[in-house]
Short mmCIF file of C-alpha atoms and ligand atoms in Angstrom, two decimals:
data_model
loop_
_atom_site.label_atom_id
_atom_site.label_comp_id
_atom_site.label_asym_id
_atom_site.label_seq_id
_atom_site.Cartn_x
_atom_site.Cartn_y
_atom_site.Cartn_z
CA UNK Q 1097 -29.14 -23.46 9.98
CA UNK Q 1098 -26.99 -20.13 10.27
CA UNK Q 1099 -23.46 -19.74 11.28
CA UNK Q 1100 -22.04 -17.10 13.42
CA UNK Q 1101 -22.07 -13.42 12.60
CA UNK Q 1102 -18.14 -13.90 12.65
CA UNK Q 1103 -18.01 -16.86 10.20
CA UNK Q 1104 -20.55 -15.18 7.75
CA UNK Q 1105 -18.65 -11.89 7.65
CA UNK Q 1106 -15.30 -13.64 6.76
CA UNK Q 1107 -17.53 -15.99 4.30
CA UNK Q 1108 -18.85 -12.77 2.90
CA UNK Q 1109 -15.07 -11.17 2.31
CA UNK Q 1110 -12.91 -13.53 0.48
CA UNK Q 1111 -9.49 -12.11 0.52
CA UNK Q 1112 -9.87 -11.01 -3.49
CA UNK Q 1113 -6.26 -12.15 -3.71
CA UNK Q 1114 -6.97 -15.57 -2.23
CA UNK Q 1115 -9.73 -15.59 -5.12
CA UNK Q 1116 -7.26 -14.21 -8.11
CA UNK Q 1117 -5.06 -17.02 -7.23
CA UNK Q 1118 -7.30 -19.68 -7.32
CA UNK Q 1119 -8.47 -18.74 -10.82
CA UNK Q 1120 -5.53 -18.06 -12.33
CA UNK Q 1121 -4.11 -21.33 -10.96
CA UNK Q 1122 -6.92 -23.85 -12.04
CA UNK Q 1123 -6.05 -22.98 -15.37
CA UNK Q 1124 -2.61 -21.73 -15.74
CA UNK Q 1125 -0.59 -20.63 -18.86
CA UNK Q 1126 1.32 -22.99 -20.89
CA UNK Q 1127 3.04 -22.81 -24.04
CA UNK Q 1128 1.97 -25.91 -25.78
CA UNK Q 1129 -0.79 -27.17 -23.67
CA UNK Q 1130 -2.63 -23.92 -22.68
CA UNK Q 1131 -1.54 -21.32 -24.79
CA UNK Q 1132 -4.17 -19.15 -23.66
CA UNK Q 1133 -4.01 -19.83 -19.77
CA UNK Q 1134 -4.17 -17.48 -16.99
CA UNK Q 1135 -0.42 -15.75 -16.73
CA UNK Q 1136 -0.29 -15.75 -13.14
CA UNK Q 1137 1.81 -12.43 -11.88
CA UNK Q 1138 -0.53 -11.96 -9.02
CA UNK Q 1139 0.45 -14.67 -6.47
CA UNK Q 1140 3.83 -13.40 -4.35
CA UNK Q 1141 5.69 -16.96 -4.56
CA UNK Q 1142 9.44 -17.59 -5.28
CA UNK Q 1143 9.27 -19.66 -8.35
CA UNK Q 1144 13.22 -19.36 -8.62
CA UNK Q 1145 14.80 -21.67 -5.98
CA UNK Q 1146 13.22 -24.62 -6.19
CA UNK Q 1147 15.90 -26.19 -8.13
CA UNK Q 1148 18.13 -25.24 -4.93
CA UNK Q 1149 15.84 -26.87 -2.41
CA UNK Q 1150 15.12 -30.02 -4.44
CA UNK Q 1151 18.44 -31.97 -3.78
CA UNK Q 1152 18.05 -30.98 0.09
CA UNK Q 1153 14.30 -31.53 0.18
CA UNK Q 1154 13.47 -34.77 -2.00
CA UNK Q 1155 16.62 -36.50 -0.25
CA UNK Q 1156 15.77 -39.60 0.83
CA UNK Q 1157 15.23 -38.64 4.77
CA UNK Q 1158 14.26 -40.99 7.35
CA UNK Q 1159 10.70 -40.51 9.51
CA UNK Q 1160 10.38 -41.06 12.86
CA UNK Q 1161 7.97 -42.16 15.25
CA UNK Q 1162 8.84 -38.80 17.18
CA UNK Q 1163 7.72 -36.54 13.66
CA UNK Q 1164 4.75 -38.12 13.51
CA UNK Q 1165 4.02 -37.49 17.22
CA UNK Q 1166 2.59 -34.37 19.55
CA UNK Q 1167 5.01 -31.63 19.70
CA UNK Q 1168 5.11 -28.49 21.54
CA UNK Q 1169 2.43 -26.60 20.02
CA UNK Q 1170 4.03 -23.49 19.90
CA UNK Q 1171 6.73 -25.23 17.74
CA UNK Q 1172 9.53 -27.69 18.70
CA UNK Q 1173 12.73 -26.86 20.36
CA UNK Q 1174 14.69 -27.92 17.43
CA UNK Q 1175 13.25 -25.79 15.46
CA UNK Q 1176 13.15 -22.60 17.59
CA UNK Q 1177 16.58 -22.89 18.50
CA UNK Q 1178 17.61 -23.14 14.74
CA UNK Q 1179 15.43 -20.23 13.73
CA UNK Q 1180 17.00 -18.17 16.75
CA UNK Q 1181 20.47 -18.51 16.10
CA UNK Q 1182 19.42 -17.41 11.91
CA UNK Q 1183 17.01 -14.67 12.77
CA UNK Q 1184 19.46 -13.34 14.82
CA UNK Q 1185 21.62 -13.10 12.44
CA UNK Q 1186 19.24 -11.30 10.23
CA UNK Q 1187 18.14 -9.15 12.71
CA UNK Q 1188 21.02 -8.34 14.97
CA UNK Q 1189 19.47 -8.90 17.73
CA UNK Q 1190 20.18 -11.68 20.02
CA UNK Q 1191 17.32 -13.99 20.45
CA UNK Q 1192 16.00 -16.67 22.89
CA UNK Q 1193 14.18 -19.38 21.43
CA UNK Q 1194 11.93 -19.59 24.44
CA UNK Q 1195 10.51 -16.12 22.93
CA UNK Q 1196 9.80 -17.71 19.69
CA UNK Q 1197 6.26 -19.17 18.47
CA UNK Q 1198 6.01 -21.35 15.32
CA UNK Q 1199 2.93 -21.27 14.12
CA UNK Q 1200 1.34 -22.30 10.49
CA UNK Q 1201 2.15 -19.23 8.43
CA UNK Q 1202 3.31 -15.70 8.71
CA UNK Q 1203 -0.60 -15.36 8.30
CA UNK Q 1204 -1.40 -17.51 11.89
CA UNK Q 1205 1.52 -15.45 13.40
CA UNK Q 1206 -0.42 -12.01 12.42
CA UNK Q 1207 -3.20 -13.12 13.23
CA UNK Q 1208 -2.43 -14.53 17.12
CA UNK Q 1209 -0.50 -10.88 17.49
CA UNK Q 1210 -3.51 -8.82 16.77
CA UNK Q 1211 -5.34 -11.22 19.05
CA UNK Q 1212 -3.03 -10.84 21.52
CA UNK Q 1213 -2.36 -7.07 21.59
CA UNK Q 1214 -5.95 -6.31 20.60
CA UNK Q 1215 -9.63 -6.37 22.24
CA UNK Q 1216 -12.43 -5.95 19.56
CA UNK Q 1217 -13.32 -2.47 18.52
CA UNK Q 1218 -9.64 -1.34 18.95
CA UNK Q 1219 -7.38 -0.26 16.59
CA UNK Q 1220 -3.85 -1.07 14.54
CA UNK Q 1221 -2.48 1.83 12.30
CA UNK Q 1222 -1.44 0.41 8.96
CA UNK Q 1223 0.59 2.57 6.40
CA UNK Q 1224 -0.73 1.89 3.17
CA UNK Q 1225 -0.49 0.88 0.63
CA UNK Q 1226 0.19 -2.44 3.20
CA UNK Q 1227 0.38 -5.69 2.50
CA UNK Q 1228 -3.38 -7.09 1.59
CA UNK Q 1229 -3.89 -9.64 3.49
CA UNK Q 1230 -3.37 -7.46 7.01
CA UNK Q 1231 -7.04 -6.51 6.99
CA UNK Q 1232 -8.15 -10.09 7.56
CA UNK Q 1233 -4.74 -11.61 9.47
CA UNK Q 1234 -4.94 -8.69 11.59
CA UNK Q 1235 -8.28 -7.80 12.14
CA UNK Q 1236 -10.80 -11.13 10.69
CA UNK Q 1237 -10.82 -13.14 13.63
CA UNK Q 1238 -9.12 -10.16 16.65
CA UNK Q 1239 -11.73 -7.85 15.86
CA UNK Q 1240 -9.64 -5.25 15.60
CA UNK Q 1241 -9.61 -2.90 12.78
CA UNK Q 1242 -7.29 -1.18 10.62
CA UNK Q 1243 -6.84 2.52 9.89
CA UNK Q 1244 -4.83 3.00 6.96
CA UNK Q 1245 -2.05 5.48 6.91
CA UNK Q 1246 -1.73 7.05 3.72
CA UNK Q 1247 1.70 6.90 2.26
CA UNK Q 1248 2.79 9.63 -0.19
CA UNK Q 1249 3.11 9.38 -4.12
CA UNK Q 1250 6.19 11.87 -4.11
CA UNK Q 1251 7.77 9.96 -1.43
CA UNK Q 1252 7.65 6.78 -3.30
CA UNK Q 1253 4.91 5.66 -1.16
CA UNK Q 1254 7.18 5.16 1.68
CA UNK Q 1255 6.18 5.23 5.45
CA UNK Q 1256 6.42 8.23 7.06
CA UNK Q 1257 6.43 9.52 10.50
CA UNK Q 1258 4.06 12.48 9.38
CA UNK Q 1259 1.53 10.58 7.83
CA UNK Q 1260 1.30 8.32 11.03
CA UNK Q 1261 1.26 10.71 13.45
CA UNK Q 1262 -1.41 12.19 11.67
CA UNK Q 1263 -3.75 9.26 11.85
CA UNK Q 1264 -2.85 8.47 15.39
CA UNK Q 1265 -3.80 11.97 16.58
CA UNK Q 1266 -7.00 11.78 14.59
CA UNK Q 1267 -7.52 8.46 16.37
CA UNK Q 1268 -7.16 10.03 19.61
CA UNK Q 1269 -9.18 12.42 18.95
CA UNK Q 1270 -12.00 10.13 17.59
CA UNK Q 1271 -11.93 7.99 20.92
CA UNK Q 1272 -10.68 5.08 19.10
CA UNK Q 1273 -7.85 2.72 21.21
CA UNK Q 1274 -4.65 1.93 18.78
CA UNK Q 1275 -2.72 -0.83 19.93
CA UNK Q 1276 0.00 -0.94 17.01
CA UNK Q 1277 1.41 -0.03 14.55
CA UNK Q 1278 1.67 -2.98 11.90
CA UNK Q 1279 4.16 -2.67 9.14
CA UNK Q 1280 5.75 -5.32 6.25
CA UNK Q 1281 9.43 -4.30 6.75
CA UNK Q 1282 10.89 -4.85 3.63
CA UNK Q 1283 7.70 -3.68 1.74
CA UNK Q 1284 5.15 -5.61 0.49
CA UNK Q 1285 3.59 -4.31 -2.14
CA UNK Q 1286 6.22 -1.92 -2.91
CA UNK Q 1287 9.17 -3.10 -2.66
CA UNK Q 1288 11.19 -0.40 -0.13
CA UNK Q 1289 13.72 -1.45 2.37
CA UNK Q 1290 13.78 0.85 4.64
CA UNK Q 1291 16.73 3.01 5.73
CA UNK Q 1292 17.52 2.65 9.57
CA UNK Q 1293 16.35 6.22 10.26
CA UNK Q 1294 12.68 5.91 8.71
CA UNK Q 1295 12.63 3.25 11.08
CA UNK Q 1296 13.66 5.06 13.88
CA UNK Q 1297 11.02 7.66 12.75
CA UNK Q 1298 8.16 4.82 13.16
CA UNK Q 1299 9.80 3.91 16.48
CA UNK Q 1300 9.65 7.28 17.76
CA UNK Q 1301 6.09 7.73 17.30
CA UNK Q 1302 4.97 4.77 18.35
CA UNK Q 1303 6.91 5.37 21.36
CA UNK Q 1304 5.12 9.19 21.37
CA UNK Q 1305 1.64 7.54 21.41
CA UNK Q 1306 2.34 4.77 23.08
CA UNK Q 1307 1.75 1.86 20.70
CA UNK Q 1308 3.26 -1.47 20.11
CA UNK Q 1309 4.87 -2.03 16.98
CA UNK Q 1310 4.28 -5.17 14.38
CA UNK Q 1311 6.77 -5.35 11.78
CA UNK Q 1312 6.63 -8.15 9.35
CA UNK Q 1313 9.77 -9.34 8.02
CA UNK Q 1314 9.20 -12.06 5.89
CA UNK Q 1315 10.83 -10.63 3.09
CA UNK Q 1316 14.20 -9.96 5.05
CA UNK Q 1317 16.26 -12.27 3.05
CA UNK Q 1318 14.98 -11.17 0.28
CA UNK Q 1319 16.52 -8.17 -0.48
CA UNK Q 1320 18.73 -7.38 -3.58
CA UNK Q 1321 18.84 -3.84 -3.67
CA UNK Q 1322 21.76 -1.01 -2.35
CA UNK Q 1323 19.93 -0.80 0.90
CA UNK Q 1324 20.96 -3.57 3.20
CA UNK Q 1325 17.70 -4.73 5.44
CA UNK Q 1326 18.08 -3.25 8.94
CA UNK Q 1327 15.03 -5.23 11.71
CA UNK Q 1328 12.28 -3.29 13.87
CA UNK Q 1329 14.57 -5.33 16.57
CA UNK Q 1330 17.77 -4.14 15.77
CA UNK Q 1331 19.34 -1.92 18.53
CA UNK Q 1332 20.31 0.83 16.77
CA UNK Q 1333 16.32 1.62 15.65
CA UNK Q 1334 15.42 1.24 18.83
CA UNK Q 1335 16.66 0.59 22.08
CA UNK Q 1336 14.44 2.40 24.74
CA UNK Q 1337 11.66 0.37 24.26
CA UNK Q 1338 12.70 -3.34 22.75
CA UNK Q 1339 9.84 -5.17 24.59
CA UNK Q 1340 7.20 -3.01 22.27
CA UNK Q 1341 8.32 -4.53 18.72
CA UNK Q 1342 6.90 -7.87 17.54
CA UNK Q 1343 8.40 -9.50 14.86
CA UNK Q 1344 6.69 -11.84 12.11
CA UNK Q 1345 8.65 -13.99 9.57
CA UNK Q 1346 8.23 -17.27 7.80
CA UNK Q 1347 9.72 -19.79 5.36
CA UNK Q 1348 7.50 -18.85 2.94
CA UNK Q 1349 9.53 -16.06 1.19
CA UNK Q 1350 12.92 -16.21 2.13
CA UNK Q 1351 12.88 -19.92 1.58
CA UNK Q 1352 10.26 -20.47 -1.47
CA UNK Q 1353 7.79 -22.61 1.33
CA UNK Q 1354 4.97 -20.81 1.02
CA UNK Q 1355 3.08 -24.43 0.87
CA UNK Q 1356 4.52 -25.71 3.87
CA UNK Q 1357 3.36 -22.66 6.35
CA UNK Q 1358 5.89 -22.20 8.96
CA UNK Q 1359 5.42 -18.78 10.25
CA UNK Q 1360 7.22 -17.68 13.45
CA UNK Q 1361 6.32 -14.97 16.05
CA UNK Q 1362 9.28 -12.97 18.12
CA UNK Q 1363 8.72 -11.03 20.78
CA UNK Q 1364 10.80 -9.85 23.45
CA UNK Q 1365 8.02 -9.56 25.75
CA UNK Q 1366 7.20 -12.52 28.12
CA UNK Q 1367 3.15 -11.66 28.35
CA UNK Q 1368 3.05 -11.51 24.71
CA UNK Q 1369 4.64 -14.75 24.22
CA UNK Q 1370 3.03 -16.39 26.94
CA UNK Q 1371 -0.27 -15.10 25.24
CA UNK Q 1372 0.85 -16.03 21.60
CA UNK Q 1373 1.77 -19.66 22.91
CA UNK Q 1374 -1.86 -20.02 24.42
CA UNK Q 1375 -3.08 -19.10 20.79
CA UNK Q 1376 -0.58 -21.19 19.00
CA UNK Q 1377 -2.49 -24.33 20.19
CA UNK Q 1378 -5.00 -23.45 17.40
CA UNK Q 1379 -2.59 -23.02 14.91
CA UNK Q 1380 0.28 -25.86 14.88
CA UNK Q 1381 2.96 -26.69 11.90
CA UNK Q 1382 3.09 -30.41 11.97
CA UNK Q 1383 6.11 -31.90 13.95
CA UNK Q 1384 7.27 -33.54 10.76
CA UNK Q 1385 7.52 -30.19 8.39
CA UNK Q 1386 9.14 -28.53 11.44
CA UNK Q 1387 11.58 -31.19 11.54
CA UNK Q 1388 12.33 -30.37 7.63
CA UNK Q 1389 13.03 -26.79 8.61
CA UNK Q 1390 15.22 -27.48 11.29
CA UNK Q 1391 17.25 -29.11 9.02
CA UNK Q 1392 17.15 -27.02 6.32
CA UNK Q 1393 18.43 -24.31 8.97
CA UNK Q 1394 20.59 -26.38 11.04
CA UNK Q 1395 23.41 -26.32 7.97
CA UNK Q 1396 24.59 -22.68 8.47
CA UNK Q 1397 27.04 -22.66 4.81
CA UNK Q 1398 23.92 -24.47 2.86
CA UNK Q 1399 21.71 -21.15 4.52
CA UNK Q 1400 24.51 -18.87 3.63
CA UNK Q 1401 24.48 -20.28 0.00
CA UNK Q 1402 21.25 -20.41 -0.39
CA UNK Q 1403 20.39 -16.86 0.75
CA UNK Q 1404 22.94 -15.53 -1.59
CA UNK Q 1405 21.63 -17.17 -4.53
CA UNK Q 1406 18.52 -16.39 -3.86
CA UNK Q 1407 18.99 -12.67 -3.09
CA UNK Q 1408 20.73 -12.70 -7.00
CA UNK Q 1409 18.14 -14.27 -8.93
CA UNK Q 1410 15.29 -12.03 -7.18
CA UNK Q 1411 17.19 -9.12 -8.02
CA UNK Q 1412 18.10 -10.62 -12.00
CA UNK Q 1413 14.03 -11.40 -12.18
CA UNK Q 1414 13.20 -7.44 -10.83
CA UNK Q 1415 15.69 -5.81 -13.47
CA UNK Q 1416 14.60 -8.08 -16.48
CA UNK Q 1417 10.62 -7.64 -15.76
CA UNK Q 1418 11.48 -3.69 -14.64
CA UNK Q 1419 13.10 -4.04 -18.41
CA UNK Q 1420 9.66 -4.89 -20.11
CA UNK Q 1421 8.43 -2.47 -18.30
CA UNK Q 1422 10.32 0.22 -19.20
CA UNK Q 1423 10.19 -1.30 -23.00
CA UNK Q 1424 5.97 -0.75 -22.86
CA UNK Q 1425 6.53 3.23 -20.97
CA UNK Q 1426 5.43 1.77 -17.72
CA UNK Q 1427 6.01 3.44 -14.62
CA UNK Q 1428 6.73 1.85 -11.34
CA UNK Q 1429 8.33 2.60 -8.43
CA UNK Q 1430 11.70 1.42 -8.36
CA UNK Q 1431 12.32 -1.82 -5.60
CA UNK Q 1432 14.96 -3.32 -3.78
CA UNK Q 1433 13.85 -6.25 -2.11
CA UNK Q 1434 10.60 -8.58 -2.74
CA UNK Q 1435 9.11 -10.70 -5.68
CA UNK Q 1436 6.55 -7.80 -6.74
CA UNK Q 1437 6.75 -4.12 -8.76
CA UNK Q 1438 4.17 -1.42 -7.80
CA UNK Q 1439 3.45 -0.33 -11.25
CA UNK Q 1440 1.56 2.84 -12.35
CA UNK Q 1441 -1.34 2.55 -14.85
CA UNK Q 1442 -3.17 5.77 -13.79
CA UNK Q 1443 -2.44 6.90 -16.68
CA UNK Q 1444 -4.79 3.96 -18.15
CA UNK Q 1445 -7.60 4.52 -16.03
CA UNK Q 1446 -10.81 5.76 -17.77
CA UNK Q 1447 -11.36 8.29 -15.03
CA UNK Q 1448 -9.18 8.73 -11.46
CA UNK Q 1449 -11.46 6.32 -9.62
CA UNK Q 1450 -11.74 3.18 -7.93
CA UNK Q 1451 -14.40 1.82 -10.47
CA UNK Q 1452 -12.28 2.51 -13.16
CA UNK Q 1453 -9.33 0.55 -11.35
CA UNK Q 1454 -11.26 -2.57 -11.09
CA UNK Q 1455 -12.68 -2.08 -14.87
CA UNK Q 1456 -9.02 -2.32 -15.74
CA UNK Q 1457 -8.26 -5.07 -13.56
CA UNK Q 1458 -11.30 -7.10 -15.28
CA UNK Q 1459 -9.63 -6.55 -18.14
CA UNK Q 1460 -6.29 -7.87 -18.04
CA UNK Q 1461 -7.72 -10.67 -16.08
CA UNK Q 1462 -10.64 -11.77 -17.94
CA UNK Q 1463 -9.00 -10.35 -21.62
CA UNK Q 1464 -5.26 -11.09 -21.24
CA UNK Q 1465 -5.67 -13.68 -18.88
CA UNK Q 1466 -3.32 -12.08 -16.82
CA UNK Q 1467 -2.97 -11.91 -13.32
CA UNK Q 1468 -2.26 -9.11 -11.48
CA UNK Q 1469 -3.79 -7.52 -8.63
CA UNK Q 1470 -4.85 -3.76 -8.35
CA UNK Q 1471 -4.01 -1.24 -5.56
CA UNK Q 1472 -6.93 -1.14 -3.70
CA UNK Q 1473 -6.63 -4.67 -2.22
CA UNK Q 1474 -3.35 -3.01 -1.03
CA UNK Q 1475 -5.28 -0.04 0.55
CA UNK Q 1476 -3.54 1.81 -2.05
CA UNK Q 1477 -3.81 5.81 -1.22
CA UNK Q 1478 -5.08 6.87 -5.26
CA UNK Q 1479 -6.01 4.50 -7.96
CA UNK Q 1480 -4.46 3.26 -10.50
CA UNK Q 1481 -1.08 1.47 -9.27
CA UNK Q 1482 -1.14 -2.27 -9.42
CA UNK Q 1483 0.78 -4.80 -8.16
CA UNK Q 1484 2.92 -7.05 -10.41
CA UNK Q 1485 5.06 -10.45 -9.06
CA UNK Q 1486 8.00 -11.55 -11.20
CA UNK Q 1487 9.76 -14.19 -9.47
CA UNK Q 1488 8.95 -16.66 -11.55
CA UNK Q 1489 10.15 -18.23 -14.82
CA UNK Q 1490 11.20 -15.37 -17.30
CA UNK Q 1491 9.42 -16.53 -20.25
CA UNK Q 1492 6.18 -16.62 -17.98
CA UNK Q 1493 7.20 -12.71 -17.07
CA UNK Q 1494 7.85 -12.31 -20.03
CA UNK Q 1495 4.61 -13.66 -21.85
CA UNK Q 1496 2.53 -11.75 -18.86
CA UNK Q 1497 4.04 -8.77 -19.73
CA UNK Q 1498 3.45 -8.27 -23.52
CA UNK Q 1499 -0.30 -9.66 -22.99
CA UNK Q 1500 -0.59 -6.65 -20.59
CA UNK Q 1501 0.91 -4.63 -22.92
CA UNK Q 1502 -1.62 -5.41 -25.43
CA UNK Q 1503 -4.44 -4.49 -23.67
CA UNK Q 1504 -3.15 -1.23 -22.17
CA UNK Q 1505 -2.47 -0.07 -25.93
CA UNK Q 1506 -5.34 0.91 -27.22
CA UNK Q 1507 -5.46 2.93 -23.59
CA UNK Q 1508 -4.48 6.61 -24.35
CA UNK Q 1509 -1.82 7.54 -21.35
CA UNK Q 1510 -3.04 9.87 -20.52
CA UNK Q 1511 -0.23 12.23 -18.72
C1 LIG V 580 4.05 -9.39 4.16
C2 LIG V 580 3.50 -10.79 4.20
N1 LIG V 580 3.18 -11.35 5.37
C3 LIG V 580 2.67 -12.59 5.47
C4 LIG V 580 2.43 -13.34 4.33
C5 LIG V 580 1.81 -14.70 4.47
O1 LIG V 580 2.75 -15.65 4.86
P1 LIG V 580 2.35 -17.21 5.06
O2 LIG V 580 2.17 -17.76 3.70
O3 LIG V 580 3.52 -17.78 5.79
O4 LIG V 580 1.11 -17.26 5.85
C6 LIG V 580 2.73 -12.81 3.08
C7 LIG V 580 2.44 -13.57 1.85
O5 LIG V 580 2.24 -13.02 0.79
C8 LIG V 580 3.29 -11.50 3.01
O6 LIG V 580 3.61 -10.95 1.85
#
């Protein structure tokens, strides 16, 4: 028996940090009953806010017959209308519920948008290093495919209007049909928020070759930096051409669910969301989770709260792991929102190459036990930066930390 030529290419391409995860989690660190477990730094998750959600969550809460029932598959009203009134909030921008798909994960949402937008063979224009999962949300089941635009070291590996300009000219003139632009806006794996006038910059030339824009905002409660998070959406980036920007978020990172995969889908244009909601019938929340969300969101001071505390422990976790770090002479590049840092080991590599990057990463995985996930899953532009999450307990960070530290020691940095 054989299976499609789809289902054996996805089969063949396990997202490697789908894999890292599952390793490191079948046999996690503990101090007293596994010592010697994986430390896992790899998996994005907030760790920090359970403790928050618990009273709210594991409240005694009545089911109905109607959570248990068919709801609008492109997520209840309840829900949408509660998730329109926060989001635009967040992204000062008024919103209408009816333009809003839930689906099951930021990663359904992605993936229904590149369907959507995309025919097979054509193109979205990624800046890397992106978020690692876009090749397979965007392109595993759309067909599309993704052209990486190369951010630059000196610039702190932020997106610029340059570097995708470049790439979309070079498309041009290779014949190949972009449809987008896809972005993670705060970034993932870096950790930038962007100012409102880099965003205006990506605006502008998608508006100059005529592409659509995806920007993926999960992490836009999640910032904790000096920059304050300004949307794709918002009218001051761009207001000549609003019905070109689709927006992904999720209660995944902003409210520590990554388990329960609500993911949401904005667009102000009616095709796309009439489109998306045709998809969306593959890819439902249940009516009951939704329910819990629309709770969760209908109590505007427990959001408020919430957000805020949230916001201060990420930022506490960054500055005490970016603390060990600077304590060992690691580099990174400095972050204001996110539960990762975009740390430099080039210095550690044997030689400036790819191989040598995942020699490394074999290393602290398989000899620390550590997990942590190296730049070229990220599309990373040069190798040697890796991707470390700390928004988790600090002793964990902390035990992660000096294991890596032991095995990069005997590793010459080399200038
Ligand atoms: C930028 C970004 N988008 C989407 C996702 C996936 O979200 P979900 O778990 O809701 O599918 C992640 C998770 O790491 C992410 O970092």
């Amino acid at each position: 028996m054989t299976v499609s030529r789809r289902a054996a290419r996805l089969a063949a391409e396990p997202p490697a940090i789908a894999a890292a995860h599952l390793r490191a989690e079948a046999a996690p660190y503990h101090p007293d009953h596994r010592p010697d477990g994986f430390v896992n730094l790899g998996t994005a998750e907030n760790r920090l806010v359970w403790d928050l959600l618990a009273p709210r969550l594991t409240a005694r809460r009545a089911l109905t017959a109607q959570d248990t029932y068919y709801a609008p598959l492109h997520g209840t009203p309840a829900l949408r209308e509660v998730v329109a009134g926060f989001l635009s909030g967040v992204c000062r921008t008024a919103m209408d519920p009816e333009h809003l798909v839930v689906v099951s994960g930021a990663t359904a949402a992605l993936d229904l948008l590149a369907s959507t937008l995309c025919d097979p063979g054509e193109a979205i224009v990624v800046p890397a290093p992106y978020y690692a999962a876009f090749e397979l949300d965007l392109g595993g089941r759309s067909g599309a495919r993704m052209i990486p635009a190369p951010a630059e070291r000196d610039e702190g590996f932020r997106v610029t209007a340059e570097s995708l300009d470049r790439v979309l000219v070079q498309a041009r003139r290779d014949g190949v049909t972009v449809r987008a632009i896809a972005l993670s806006s705060p970034s993932n794996p870096v950790g930038h928020v962007y100012a409102t006038e880099t965003l205006r910059e990506v605006a502008d030339v998608a508006a100059r070759h005529d592409v659509d824009i995806i920007t993926d905002e999960i992490y836009a409660n999640s910032v904790f930096g000096a920059t304050p998070f300004v949307s794709l959406l918002d009218s001051r980036v761009d207001s000549a051409r609003p019905e070109r920007t689709h927006m992904v978020w999720g209660f995944a990172k902003d409210f520590g669910l990554p388990g329960c995969k609500i993911g949401v889908l904005y667009s102000p244009n009616p095709r796309v969301v009439a489109a998306a909601r045709a998809l969306a019938y593959f890819a439902p929340t249940s009516t009951d989770t939704q329910a819990l969300a629309a709770e969760l969101l209908a109590d505007p001071s427990w959001v408020d709260r919430f957000t805020t505390e949230s916001r201060r422990r990420l930022g506490a976790s960054y500055a005490r792991c970016a603390g060990l770090l600077d304590d060992l002479g690691i580099p990174y590049v400095p972050a204001g929102a996110g539960f990762s840092v975009w740390i430099d080991l080039r210095g550690r590599l044997a030689e400036p190459t790819f191989a040598a990057e995942r020699e490394l990463w074999s290393r602290i995985f398989d000899d620390a036990r550590v997990s942590i996930l190296p730049g070229e899953a990220f599309g990373s532009p040069e190798p040697g930066w890796f991707r470390v999450c700390h928004a988790t307990e600090p002793a964990i960070v902390s035990t992660g930390i000096t294991r890596l530290g032991r095995v990069l020691e005997p590793l010459v940095a080399k200038g």
